[in-house]
CSV table of N, CA and C in Angstrom, one decimal:
chain,number,residue,atom,x,y,z
A,1,MET,N,240.2,66.8,-2.9
A,1,MET,CA,240.9,65.7,-3.6
A,1,MET,C,240.7,64.4,-2.9
A,2,GLY,N,239.7,64.3,-2.0
A,2,GLY,CA,239.5,63.1,-1.3
A,2,GLY,C,240.5,63.1,-0.1
A,3,GLU,N,240.4,62.0,0.7
A,3,GLU,CA,241.3,61.8,1.8
A,3,GLU,C,242.7,61.5,1.3
A,4,GLU,N,243.7,61.8,2.2
A,4,GLU,CA,245.1,61.5,1.8
A,4,GLU,C,245.3,60.1,1.6
A,5,GLY,N,246.1,59.8,0.6
A,5,GLY,CA,246.5,58.4,0.3
A,5,GLY,C,247.5,57.8,1.2
A,6,GLY,N,248.0,58.6,2.1
A,6,GLY,CA,249.0,58.1,3.0
A,6,GLY,C,250.4,58.3,2.5
A,7,ARG,N,251.4,58.2,3.3
A,7,ARG,CA,252.8,58.5,2.9
A,7,ARG,C,253.3,57.4,1.9
A,8,SER,N,252.8,56.2,2.0
A,8,SER,CA,253.2,55.2,1.0
A,8,SER,C,252.7,55.4,-0.4
A,9,ALA,N,251.6,56.1,-0.5
A,9,ALA,CA,251.0,56.4,-1.8
A,9,ALA,C,250.5,57.8,-1.9
A,10,PRO,N,251.4,58.8,-1.9
A,10,PRO,CA,250.9,60.2,-1.8
A,10,PRO,C,250.2,60.7,-3.0
A,11,LEU,N,250.3,60.0,-4.1
A,11,LEU,CA,249.6,60.5,-5.3
A,11,LEU,C,248.3,59.8,-5.6
A,12,ARG,N,247.9,58.9,-4.8
A,12,ARG,CA,246.7,58.1,-5.0
A,12,ARG,C,245.5,58.9,-4.5
A,13,LEU,N,244.4,58.9,-5.3
A,13,LEU,CA,243.2,59.5,-4.9
A,13,LEU,C,242.3,58.4,-4.4
A,14,VAL,N,241.5,58.6,-3.3
A,14,VAL,CA,240.6,57.6,-2.8
A,14,VAL,C,239.2,57.8,-3.3
A,15,GLY,N,238.9,58.9,-4.0
A,15,GLY,CA,237.6,59.1,-4.5
A,15,GLY,C,237.5,60.5,-5.2
A,16,PRO,N,236.3,60.8,-5.7
A,16,PRO,CA,236.1,62.1,-6.3
A,16,PRO,C,236.4,63.3,-5.4
A,17,ALA,N,236.8,64.4,-6.0
A,17,ALA,CA,237.1,65.6,-5.2
A,17,ALA,C,235.8,66.1,-4.6
A,18,VAL,N,235.9,66.7,-3.4
A,18,VAL,CA,234.8,67.4,-2.9
A,18,VAL,C,235.0,68.9,-3.2
A,19,GLU,N,234.1,69.4,-4.1
A,19,GLU,CA,234.2,70.8,-4.5
A,19,GLU,C,233.3,71.6,-3.7
A,20,THR,N,233.7,72.8,-3.4
A,20,THR,CA,232.9,73.8,-2.7
A,20,THR,C,232.7,75.0,-3.6
A,21,ILE,N,231.5,75.5,-3.6
A,21,ILE,CA,231.1,76.6,-4.5
A,21,ILE,C,230.5,77.7,-3.7
A,22,SER,N,230.9,78.9,-3.9
A,22,SER,CA,230.2,80.0,-3.2
A,22,SER,C,229.5,80.9,-4.3
A,23,VAL,N,228.2,81.2,-4.1
A,23,VAL,CA,227.5,81.9,-5.1
A,23,VAL,C,226.8,83.1,-4.4
A,24,GLU,N,226.9,84.2,-5.1
A,24,GLU,CA,226.1,85.4,-4.6
A,24,GLU,C,225.1,85.7,-5.8
A,25,ALA,N,223.9,86.0,-5.4
A,25,ALA,CA,222.9,86.3,-6.4
A,25,ALA,C,222.0,87.4,-5.9
A,26,LYS,N,221.6,88.3,-6.8
A,26,LYS,CA,220.7,89.4,-6.5
A,26,LYS,C,219.3,89.0,-7.1
A,27,LEU,N,218.4,88.9,-6.2
A,27,LEU,CA,217.0,88.6,-6.6
A,27,LEU,C,216.3,90.0,-6.8
A,28,GLU,N,215.6,90.2,-7.9
A,28,GLU,CA,214.9,91.4,-8.1
A,28,GLU,C,213.5,91.1,-8.7
A,29,VAL,N,212.5,91.9,-8.3
A,29,VAL,CA,211.2,91.7,-8.7
A,29,VAL,C,210.8,92.6,-9.9
A,30,SER,N,211.6,93.5,-10.3
A,30,SER,CA,211.2,94.5,-11.3
A,30,SER,C,210.8,93.9,-12.6
A,31,ASP,N,211.5,92.9,-13.2
A,31,ASP,CA,211.1,92.3,-14.4
A,31,ASP,C,209.8,91.6,-14.3
A,32,ALA,N,209.6,90.9,-13.2
A,32,ALA,CA,208.3,90.2,-13.0
A,32,ALA,C,207.1,91.2,-12.9
A,33,LEU,N,207.4,92.3,-12.3
A,33,LEU,CA,206.3,93.3,-12.2
A,33,LEU,C,206.0,93.9,-13.5
A,34,ALA,N,207.1,94.1,-14.4
A,34,ALA,CA,206.9,94.6,-15.7
A,34,ALA,C,206.0,93.7,-16.6
A,35,ARG,N,206.1,92.4,-16.3
A,35,ARG,CA,205.3,91.4,-17.0
A,35,ARG,C,203.9,91.3,-16.5
A,36,GLY,N,203.6,91.9,-15.4
A,36,GLY,CA,202.3,91.9,-14.8
A,36,GLY,C,202.1,90.6,-13.9
A,37,ASP,N,203.2,90.1,-13.4
A,37,ASP,CA,203.1,88.9,-12.5
A,37,ASP,C,202.4,89.2,-11.2
A,38,THR,N,201.3,88.6,-11.0
A,38,THR,CA,200.5,89.0,-9.8
A,38,THR,C,201.1,88.4,-8.5
A,39,ILE,N,201.8,87.3,-8.6
A,39,ILE,CA,202.5,86.7,-7.4
A,39,ILE,C,203.6,87.7,-7.0
A,40,ALA,N,204.3,88.2,-8.0
A,40,ALA,CA,205.4,89.2,-7.7
A,40,ALA,C,204.8,90.4,-7.0
A,41,GLU,N,203.7,90.8,-7.5
A,41,GLU,CA,203.0,92.0,-6.9
A,41,GLU,C,202.7,91.8,-5.4
A,42,GLU,N,202.2,90.5,-5.1
A,42,GLU,CA,201.8,90.2,-3.7
A,42,GLU,C,203.0,89.9,-2.8
A,43,GLU,N,204.0,89.1,-3.4
A,43,GLU,CA,205.0,88.5,-2.5
A,43,GLU,C,206.4,89.0,-2.8
A,44,GLY,N,206.6,89.9,-3.8
A,44,GLY,CA,207.9,90.3,-4.2
A,44,GLY,C,208.8,89.1,-4.5
A,45,VAL,N,209.9,89.0,-3.9
A,45,VAL,CA,210.8,87.9,-4.1
A,45,VAL,C,210.7,86.8,-3.0
A,46,ARG,N,209.8,87.0,-2.1
A,46,ARG,CA,209.6,86.1,-1.0
A,46,ARG,C,209.5,84.6,-1.4
A,47,HIS,N,208.8,84.3,-2.5
A,47,HIS,CA,208.6,82.9,-2.9
A,47,HIS,C,209.9,82.3,-3.4
A,48,TYR,N,210.8,83.1,-4.0
A,48,TYR,CA,212.1,82.6,-4.4
A,48,TYR,C,213.0,82.3,-3.1
A,49,ILE,N,212.9,83.2,-2.2
A,49,ILE,CA,213.6,83.0,-0.9
A,49,ILE,C,213.1,81.7,-0.2
A,50,ALA,N,211.8,81.5,-0.2
A,50,ALA,CA,211.2,80.4,0.4
A,50,ALA,C,211.7,79.1,-0.2
A,51,ALA,N,211.8,79.1,-1.6
A,51,ALA,CA,212.3,77.9,-2.3
A,51,ALA,C,213.7,77.5,-1.8
A,52,LEU,N,214.6,78.6,-1.6
A,52,LEU,CA,215.9,78.3,-1.2
A,52,LEU,C,215.9,77.8,0.3
A,53,GLN,N,215.1,78.4,1.1
A,53,GLN,CA,215.0,77.9,2.5
A,53,GLN,C,214.6,76.4,2.6
A,54,LEU,N,213.8,76.0,1.7
A,54,LEU,CA,213.4,74.5,1.7
A,54,LEU,C,214.6,73.6,1.3
A,55,LEU,N,215.6,74.1,0.8
A,55,LEU,CA,216.8,73.3,0.5
A,55,LEU,C,217.6,73.0,1.7
A,56,VAL,N,217.4,73.8,2.8
A,56,VAL,CA,218.2,73.6,4.0
A,56,VAL,C,217.3,73.3,5.2
A,57,THR,N,216.0,73.2,5.0
A,57,THR,CA,215.1,73.0,6.1
A,57,THR,C,214.2,71.8,5.8
A,58,PRO,N,214.1,70.8,6.7
A,58,PRO,CA,213.2,69.7,6.4
A,58,PRO,C,211.7,70.2,6.4
A,59,PRO,N,210.9,69.5,5.7
A,59,PRO,CA,209.4,69.8,5.6
A,59,PRO,C,208.8,69.7,7.0
A,60,SER,N,207.8,70.5,7.2
A,60,SER,CA,207.1,70.5,8.5
A,60,SER,C,206.5,69.2,8.8
A,61,ASP,N,205.9,68.5,7.8
A,61,ASP,CA,205.3,67.1,8.0
A,61,ASP,C,206.4,66.2,8.6
A,62,ALA,N,207.6,66.2,8.0
A,62,ALA,CA,208.7,65.3,8.5
A,62,ALA,C,209.0,65.7,9.9
A,63,LEU,N,209.1,66.9,10.3
A,63,LEU,CA,209.4,67.3,11.6
A,63,LEU,C,208.3,66.8,12.6
A,64,GLN,N,207.1,66.9,12.2
A,64,GLN,CA,206.0,66.5,13.1
A,64,GLN,C,206.0,64.9,13.2
A,65,ARG,N,206.3,64.2,12.1
A,65,ARG,CA,206.4,62.8,12.2
A,65,ARG,C,207.5,62.4,13.2
A,66,ASN,N,208.6,63.0,13.1
A,66,ASN,CA,209.7,62.7,14.1
A,66,ASN,C,209.3,63.1,15.5
A,67,ASP,N,208.5,64.1,15.7
A,67,ASP,CA,208.1,64.5,17.0
A,67,ASP,C,207.2,63.4,17.6
A,68,VAL,N,206.3,62.9,16.8
A,68,VAL,CA,205.4,61.8,17.2
A,68,VAL,C,206.3,60.6,17.6
A,69,LEU,N,207.3,60.2,16.8
A,69,LEU,CA,208.2,59.1,17.1
A,69,LEU,C,208.9,59.4,18.5
A,70,GLN,N,209.3,60.6,18.7
A,70,GLN,CA,210.0,60.9,19.9
A,70,GLN,C,209.1,60.8,21.1
A,71,CYS,N,207.9,61.3,21.0
A,71,CYS,CA,206.9,61.3,22.1
A,71,CYS,C,206.5,59.9,22.4
A,72,SER,N,206.5,59.0,21.4
A,72,SER,CA,206.1,57.6,21.6
A,72,SER,C,207.3,56.8,22.2
A,73,GLY,N,208.4,57.4,22.4
A,73,GLY,CA,209.5,56.7,23.0
A,73,GLY,C,210.5,56.0,22.0
A,74,ALA,N,210.3,56.3,20.7
A,74,ALA,CA,211.2,55.7,19.7
A,74,ALA,C,212.6,56.2,20.0
A,75,LEU,N,213.6,55.3,19.9
A,75,LEU,CA,215.0,55.7,20.2
A,75,LEU,C,215.7,56.3,19.0
A,76,GLU,N,215.2,56.0,17.8
A,76,GLU,CA,215.8,56.6,16.6
A,76,GLU,C,214.9,57.5,15.9
A,77,ILE,N,215.4,58.7,15.6
A,77,ILE,CA,214.6,59.6,14.8
A,77,ILE,C,215.0,59.4,13.3
A,78,VAL,N,214.0,59.3,12.5
A,78,VAL,CA,214.2,59.1,11.1
A,78,VAL,C,214.8,60.3,10.4
A,79,LEU,N,215.9,60.0,9.7
A,79,LEU,CA,216.5,61.1,8.9
A,79,LEU,C,215.6,61.6,7.8
A,80,MET,N,215.7,62.9,7.5
A,80,MET,CA,214.8,63.5,6.6
A,80,MET,C,215.5,63.8,5.3
A,81,ASP,N,215.0,63.2,4.2
A,81,ASP,CA,215.6,63.4,2.9
A,81,ASP,C,215.2,64.8,2.3
A,82,GLN,N,216.1,65.4,1.6
A,82,GLN,CA,215.8,66.7,0.9
A,82,GLN,C,215.8,66.4,-0.6
A,83,PRO,N,215.2,67.2,-1.3
A,83,PRO,CA,215.2,67.0,-2.8
A,83,PRO,C,216.6,67.2,-3.3
A,84,LEU,N,216.9,66.6,-4.4
A,84,LEU,CA,218.2,66.7,-5.0
A,84,LEU,C,218.4,68.2,-5.6
A,85,ALA,N,219.4,68.9,-5.1
A,85,ALA,CA,219.6,70.2,-5.6
A,85,ALA,C,220.7,70.2,-6.7
A,86,LEU,N,220.5,70.9,-7.8
A,86,LEU,CA,221.5,70.9,-8.8
A,86,LEU,C,222.0,72.4,-9.0
A,87,PHE,N,223.3,72.5,-9.1
A,87,PHE,CA,223.9,73.8,-9.5
A,87,PHE,C,224.1,73.7,-11.0
A,88,VAL,N,223.4,74.6,-11.7
A,88,VAL,CA,223.4,74.6,-13.2
A,88,VAL,C,224.1,75.9,-13.6
A,89,TRP,N,225.2,75.7,-14.2
A,89,TRP,CA,226.0,76.8,-14.8
A,89,TRP,C,226.3,76.5,-16.2
A,90,GLY,N,225.3,76.4,-17.0
A,90,GLY,CA,225.4,76.1,-18.4
A,90,GLY,C,225.0,74.6,-18.7
A,91,PRO,N,224.8,74.3,-20.0
A,91,PRO,CA,224.3,73.0,-20.4
A,91,PRO,C,225.2,71.8,-20.0
A,92,THR,N,226.5,72.0,-19.9
A,92,THR,CA,227.3,70.9,-19.6
A,92,THR,C,228.0,71.0,-18.2
A,93,ASN,N,227.5,72.0,-17.5
A,93,ASN,CA,228.1,72.2,-16.1
A,93,ASN,C,226.9,72.1,-15.1
A,94,ILE,N,226.4,70.9,-14.9
A,94,ILE,CA,225.3,70.6,-14.0
A,94,ILE,C,225.9,69.7,-12.9
A,95,LEU,N,225.9,70.1,-11.7
A,95,LEU,CA,226.5,69.4,-10.6
A,95,LEU,C,225.5,69.2,-9.4
A,96,PRO,N,225.3,68.0,-9.0
A,96,PRO,CA,224.5,67.8,-7.7
A,96,PRO,C,225.2,68.4,-6.5
A,97,VAL,N,224.5,69.1,-5.7
A,97,VAL,CA,225.1,69.8,-4.6
A,97,VAL,C,224.2,69.7,-3.4
A,98,ARG,N,224.8,70.0,-2.2
A,98,ARG,CA,224.1,70.2,-1.0
A,98,ARG,C,224.4,71.6,-0.5
A,99,VAL,N,223.3,72.3,-0.2
A,99,VAL,CA,223.5,73.7,0.3
A,99,VAL,C,224.0,73.6,1.8
A,100,THR,N,225.1,74.1,2.0
A,100,THR,CA,225.7,74.0,3.4
A,100,THR,C,225.5,75.3,4.2
A,101,ALA,N,225.3,76.4,3.5
A,101,ALA,CA,225.0,77.6,4.2
A,101,ALA,C,224.2,78.6,3.3
A,102,ALA,N,223.3,79.3,3.8
A,102,ALA,CA,222.5,80.3,3.1
A,102,ALA,C,222.4,81.6,3.9
A,103,SER,N,222.6,82.7,3.2
A,103,SER,CA,222.4,84.0,3.9
A,103,SER,C,221.5,84.8,2.9
A,104,VAL,N,220.6,85.5,3.5
A,104,VAL,CA,219.7,86.3,2.7
A,104,VAL,C,219.6,87.7,3.3
A,105,VAL,N,219.8,88.7,2.5
A,105,VAL,CA,219.6,90.1,3.0
A,105,VAL,C,218.5,90.7,2.1
A,106,GLU,N,217.4,90.9,2.8
A,106,GLU,CA,216.2,91.5,2.1
A,106,GLU,C,216.3,93.0,2.0
A,107,GLU,N,215.8,93.6,0.9
A,107,GLU,CA,215.8,95.0,0.7
A,107,GLU,C,214.6,95.5,0.0
A,108,PHE,N,214.2,96.7,0.2
A,108,PHE,CA,213.1,97.4,-0.5
A,108,PHE,C,211.8,96.5,-0.4
A,109,PHE,N,210.9,97.0,0.4
A,109,PHE,CA,209.7,96.2,0.7
A,109,PHE,C,208.5,96.8,0.2
A,110,ASN,N,207.5,96.0,-0.2
A,110,ASN,CA,206.2,96.5,-0.6
A,110,ASN,C,205.3,96.8,0.6
A,111,PRO,N,204.1,97.4,0.5
A,111,PRO,CA,203.3,97.8,1.7
A,111,PRO,C,203.0,96.6,2.6
A,112,ARG,N,203.0,95.3,2.1
A,112,ARG,CA,202.8,94.2,2.9
A,112,ARG,C,204.1,93.6,3.6
A,113,LEU,N,205.2,94.4,3.4
A,113,LEU,CA,206.5,94.1,4.0
A,113,LEU,C,207.1,92.8,3.3
A,114,MET,N,206.8,92.6,2.1
A,114,MET,CA,207.4,91.5,1.3
A,114,MET,C,208.6,92.1,0.6
A,115,PRO,N,209.7,91.4,0.6
A,115,PRO,CA,210.9,92.0,0.0
A,115,PRO,C,210.8,92.1,-1.6
A,116,LEU,N,211.2,93.2,-2.1
A,116,LEU,CA,211.2,93.4,-3.6
A,116,LEU,C,212.6,93.1,-4.2
A,117,SER,N,213.6,93.0,-3.3
A,117,SER,CA,214.9,92.7,-3.7
A,117,SER,C,215.6,92.0,-2.6
A,118,ALA,N,216.6,91.1,-2.9
A,118,ALA,CA,217.3,90.4,-1.9
A,118,ALA,C,218.7,90.0,-2.5
A,119,MET,N,219.7,90.0,-1.6
A,119,MET,CA,221.0,89.5,-1.9
A,119,MET,C,221.1,88.2,-1.2
A,120,VAL,N,221.4,87.1,-2.0
A,120,VAL,CA,221.4,85.8,-1.5
A,120,VAL,C,222.9,85.3,-1.6
A,121,THR,N,223.4,84.7,-0.6
A,121,THR,CA,224.7,84.1,-0.6
A,121,THR,C,224.6,82.6,-0.2
A,122,LEU,N,225.0,81.7,-1.1
A,122,LEU,CA,224.9,80.3,-0.9
A,122,LEU,C,226.3,79.7,-0.9
A,123,SER,N,226.5,78.7,0.0
A,123,SER,CA,227.7,77.9,0.0
A,123,SER,C,227.2,76.5,-0.3
A,124,LEU,N,227.9,75.9,-1.3
A,124,LEU,CA,227.4,74.6,-1.9
A,124,LEU,C,228.6,73.6,-1.7
A,125,ARG,N,228.2,72.3,-1.5
A,125,ARG,CA,229.2,71.2,-1.5
A,125,ARG,C,228.8,70.3,-2.6
A,126,SER,N,229.7,69.9,-3.4
A,126,SER,CA,229.4,69.0,-4.5
A,126,SER,C,229.1,67.6,-3.9
A,127,LEU,N,228.2,66.9,-4.6
A,127,LEU,CA,227.8,65.6,-4.2
A,127,LEU,C,228.2,64.7,-5.4
A,128,SER,N,228.9,63.6,-5.1
A,128,SER,CA,229.5,62.7,-6.1
A,128,SER,C,228.8,61.3,-6.0
A,129,VAL,N,229.4,60.4,-6.8
A,129,VAL,CA,228.9,59.0,-6.6
A,129,VAL,C,229.2,58.4,-5.3
A,130,ASP,N,230.3,59.0,-4.6
A,130,ASP,CA,230.6,58.5,-3.2
A,130,ASP,C,229.4,58.9,-2.3
A,131,ASP,N,228.7,60.0,-2.5
A,131,ASP,CA,227.6,60.4,-1.7
A,131,ASP,C,226.3,59.8,-2.1
A,132,LEU,N,226.1,59.8,-3.4
A,132,LEU,CA,224.8,59.4,-4.0
A,132,LEU,C,224.7,58.0,-4.5
A,133,GLY,N,225.8,57.4,-4.8
A,133,GLY,CA,225.8,56.0,-5.4
A,133,GLY,C,225.7,56.1,-6.9
A,134,PHE,N,226.2,55.1,-7.5
A,134,PHE,CA,226.3,55.0,-9.0
A,134,PHE,C,224.9,54.8,-9.6
A,135,ALA,N,224.0,54.1,-8.9
A,135,ALA,CA,222.7,53.8,-9.5
A,135,ALA,C,221.7,54.9,-9.4
A,136,SER,N,222.0,56.0,-8.6
A,136,SER,CA,221.0,57.0,-8.4
A,136,SER,C,221.0,58.0,-9.5
A,137,ARG,N,219.9,58.8,-9.6
A,137,ARG,CA,219.8,59.8,-10.6
A,137,ARG,C,220.9,60.9,-10.4
A,138,GLY,N,221.1,61.3,-9.1
A,138,GLY,CA,222.2,62.2,-8.8
A,138,GLY,C,223.6,61.7,-9.2
A,139,GLY,N,223.8,60.4,-8.9
A,139,GLY,CA,225.1,59.8,-9.3
A,139,GLY,C,225.3,59.9,-10.8
A,140,ALA,N,224.3,59.6,-11.6
A,140,ALA,CA,224.4,59.7,-13.1
A,140,ALA,C,224.6,61.2,-13.5
A,141,ILE,N,224.0,62.1,-12.8
A,141,ILE,CA,224.2,63.5,-13.2
A,141,ILE,C,225.7,63.9,-12.8
A,142,TYR,N,226.2,63.4,-11.7
A,142,TYR,CA,227.6,63.7,-11.4
A,142,TYR,C,228.5,63.1,-12.4
A,143,LEU,N,228.3,61.9,-12.8
A,143,LEU,CA,229.2,61.2,-13.8
A,143,LEU,C,229.1,62.0,-15.2
A,144,SER,N,228.0,62.5,-15.5
A,144,SER,CA,227.9,63.3,-16.7
A,144,SER,C,228.7,64.6,-16.6
A,145,TYR,N,228.6,65.2,-15.4
A,145,TYR,CA,229.4,66.4,-15.1
A,145,TYR,C,230.9,66.1,-15.2
A,146,LEU,N,231.3,65.0,-14.6
A,146,LEU,CA,232.7,64.6,-14.6
A,146,LEU,C,233.2,64.4,-16.0
A,147,ARG,N,232.4,63.7,-16.8
A,147,ARG,CA,232.8,63.5,-18.2
A,147,ARG,C,232.9,64.8,-19.0
A,148,ALA,N,232.1,65.8,-18.7
A,148,ALA,CA,232.2,67.1,-19.4
A,148,ALA,C,233.5,67.8,-18.9
A,149,VAL,N,233.8,67.6,-17.7
A,149,VAL,CA,235.1,68.2,-17.1
A,149,VAL,C,236.3,67.5,-17.8
A,150,GLU,N,236.2,66.2,-18.0
A,150,GLU,CA,237.3,65.5,-18.6
A,150,GLU,C,237.4,65.9,-20.1
A,151,ALA,N,236.3,66.1,-20.8
A,151,ALA,CA,236.3,66.5,-22.2
A,151,ALA,C,236.9,67.9,-22.3
A,152,SER,N,236.5,68.7,-21.4
A,152,SER,CA,237.1,70.1,-21.5
A,152,SER,C,238.6,70.1,-21.2
A,153,ALA,N,239.0,69.3,-20.3
A,153,ALA,CA,240.5,69.3,-20.0
A,153,ALA,C,241.2,68.6,-21.2
A,154,ALA,N,240.6,67.7,-21.9
A,154,ALA,CA,241.3,67.0,-23.0
A,154,ALA,C,241.5,68.0,-24.2
A,155,ARG,N,240.8,69.1,-24.2
A,155,ARG,CA,241.0,70.1,-25.3
A,155,ARG,C,242.2,70.9,-25.1
A,156,LEU,N,242.9,70.9,-24.0
A,156,LEU,CA,244.2,71.6,-23.8
A,156,LEU,C,245.2,71.0,-24.7
A,157,PRO,N,246.1,71.9,-25.3
A,157,PRO,CA,247.1,71.3,-26.1
A,157,PRO,C,248.2,70.6,-25.2
A,158,ALA,N,248.8,69.6,-25.8
A,158,ALA,CA,249.8,68.8,-25.0
A,158,ALA,C,251.0,69.8,-24.8
A,159,ALA,N,251.5,69.7,-23.6
A,159,ALA,CA,252.7,70.5,-23.2
A,159,ALA,C,253.8,69.6,-22.9
A,160,ASN,N,255.0,70.1,-23.1
A,160,ASN,CA,256.2,69.4,-22.7
A,160,ASN,C,257.1,70.3,-21.8
A,161,THR,N,258.1,69.7,-21.2
A,161,THR,CA,258.8,70.4,-20.2
A,161,THR,C,259.6,71.6,-20.9
A,162,ALA,N,259.9,71.5,-22.1
A,162,ALA,CA,260.6,72.6,-22.8
A,162,ALA,C,259.7,73.8,-22.9
A,163,ASP,N,258.4,73.6,-23.0
A,163,ASP,CA,257.5,74.8,-23.0
A,163,ASP,C,257.5,75.5,-21.7
A,164,LEU,N,257.8,74.8,-20.7
A,164,LEU,CA,257.8,75.4,-19.3
A,164,LEU,C,259.2,75.9,-18.9
A,165,GLY,N,260.2,75.7,-19.8
A,165,GLY,CA,261.6,76.1,-19.5
A,165,GLY,C,262.3,75.3,-18.5
A,166,ILE,N,261.9,74.1,-18.3
A,166,ILE,CA,262.5,73.2,-17.3
A,166,ILE,C,263.0,71.9,-17.9
A,167,GLU,N,263.3,71.9,-19.2
A,167,GLU,CA,263.7,70.6,-19.8
A,167,GLU,C,264.8,69.9,-19.2
A,168,GLY,N,265.8,70.6,-18.6
A,168,GLY,CA,266.9,69.9,-18.0
A,168,GLY,C,266.7,69.4,-16.6
A,169,ALA,N,265.6,69.9,-16.0
A,169,ALA,CA,265.3,69.6,-14.6
A,169,ALA,C,264.7,68.2,-14.4
A,170,LEU,N,264.1,67.7,-15.4
A,170,LEU,CA,263.4,66.4,-15.3
A,170,LEU,C,264.1,65.3,-15.9
């Protein structure tokens, strides 16, 4: 819910909430093999795991560029941008996120020791306009997500204190 508003304004929000999402997914190669997917035959689910790894690891070229800067005596190492990751859970539930933790347990291997199955656990942190800015594509995606949340919440029927059994308390 953002940082505290302080004792003088305890109900004030200073910005969008920071949401955390935990996801567990089972990656399986069986459907791809049934379709005759040659990449699945060769690599199992390894290429899917590799795509997830690239969300938390900078590209090798960027690491080498920073090493060159460091060896030349540069005092500042250039920060490395990652691609914008989106958590998509339906057509109106698309949220920009940063992967904060990833765990992969590989199971069942082909003769080349490529995993045919894996259990992936991801921890995600929402990214809002505070992180991405209003003018960025990610900021626009966040605002669209927030508008969908607001529209969904607006569909709740109005409630009053009598419905809660506390009409005399307020």
